[in-house]
Amino acid sequence: MHPDSFRTLMCHELATFTADVMDELFHIRLSEVGSNKRMAEELVVPFWRDYLQDVEEEDGPAKLGKILAFATGANVVPPIAFSTQPSIDFLHD
């Protein structure tokens, strides 16, 4: 018998948590194309991605897990994913 043959199918293994994984995990909700709000939001999105990269380089996956926990309540992505995709919404004055 070869019990390791089915390990990937039956057992969840945590993937390496990176800034790219975090970026793909969150859906960024932008305003209507062509609006002033949209232009401002598009200027902010690169700062979010730079922040994730900086955190990964300086503090590693553990800190990314803390950011995920703050946003979702879970410090790792569940094996069956989130029931609703985490999102980033913008607040305007």
Coordinates of C-alpha atoms in Angstrom, one line a residue:
M1 CA 0.0 0.0 0.0
H2 CA 1.1 3.6 -0.6
P3 CA -0.6 5.9 1.9
D4 CA 1.3 8.9 0.6
S5 CA -0.3 8.6 -2.8
F6 CA -3.5 10.1 -1.5
R7 CA -2.1 12.6 1.0
T8 CA -2.6 15.6 -1.3
L9 CA -6.2 14.6 -2.0
M10 CA -7.2 13.8 1.6
C11 CA -5.0 16.1 3.7
H12 CA -4.8 19.9 3.5
E13 CA -1.3 21.3 3.5
L14 CA -0.8 25.0 4.1
A15 CA 0.8 26.7 1.1
T16 CA 3.5 29.3 1.5
F17 CA 1.7 32.6 2.4
T18 CA 3.1 35.4 0.3
A19 CA 2.2 39.0 -0.6
D20 CA 1.1 37.8 -4.0
V21 CA -1.3 35.2 -2.4
M22 CA -2.7 38.0 -0.2
D23 CA -3.2 40.3 -3.2
E24 CA -5.0 37.7 -5.2
L25 CA -7.2 36.7 -2.2
F26 CA -8.7 40.2 -1.8
H27 CA -11.2 41.6 -4.3
I28 CA -10.6 45.3 -4.8
R29 CA -14.0 47.1 -5.3
L30 CA -13.4 50.2 -7.4
S31 CA -15.8 52.9 -8.2
E32 CA -17.3 53.5 -11.7
V33 CA -14.8 53.8 -14.5
G34 CA -14.0 57.5 -15.4
S35 CA -15.1 58.9 -12.0
N36 CA -12.9 61.0 -9.8
K37 CA -13.3 58.5 -7.1
R38 CA -12.0 55.7 -9.4
M39 CA -8.9 57.8 -10.3
A40 CA -8.1 58.3 -6.6
E41 CA -8.6 54.6 -5.8
E42 CA -6.3 53.6 -8.6
L43 CA -3.6 55.7 -7.0
V44 CA -4.1 53.9 -3.7
V45 CA -4.1 50.3 -4.9
P46 CA -0.3 50.2 -5.6
F47 CA 0.3 51.4 -2.0
W48 CA -1.6 48.4 -0.7
R49 CA 0.5 46.0 -2.9
D50 CA 3.7 47.7 -1.9
Y51 CA 2.7 47.4 1.8
L52 CA 2.1 43.7 1.4
Q53 CA 5.5 43.3 -0.3
D54 CA 7.2 45.3 2.5
V55 CA 5.5 43.2 5.2
E56 CA 6.6 40.0 3.5
E57 CA 10.2 41.1 3.1
E58 CA 10.5 42.5 6.7
D59 CA 8.3 40.3 8.8
G60 CA 7.5 37.3 6.7
P61 CA 4.3 35.1 6.4
A62 CA 3.4 35.4 10.1
K63 CA 2.7 39.1 9.8
L64 CA 0.7 38.5 6.6
G65 CA -1.4 36.0 8.6
K66 CA -2.0 38.8 11.2
I67 CA -3.2 41.1 8.5
L68 CA -5.5 38.4 7.2
A69 CA -6.8 37.7 10.7
F70 CA -7.6 41.4 11.2
A71 CA -9.5 41.5 7.9
T72 CA -11.3 38.2 8.1
G73 CA -10.9 36.6 11.5
A74 CA -8.8 33.8 10.2
N75 CA -5.0 33.8 10.1
V76 CA -4.8 31.2 7.3
V77 CA -6.9 30.6 4.3
P78 CA -9.4 27.8 5.1
P79 CA -9.0 24.6 3.1
I80 CA -12.3 25.2 1.3
A81 CA -11.6 28.9 0.9
F82 CA -13.7 31.7 2.4
S83 CA -17.5 31.5 1.9
T84 CA -17.3 35.1 0.5
Q85 CA -14.2 36.5 -1.0
P86 CA -12.5 39.2 1.3
S87 CA -12.7 42.6 -0.3
I88 CA -11.2 46.0 -0.1
D89 CA -13.7 48.9 -0.2
F90 CA -12.8 52.6 -0.4
L91 CA -14.4 55.2 1.9
H92 CA -14.6 58.7 0.5
D93 CA -15.6 62.0 2.1

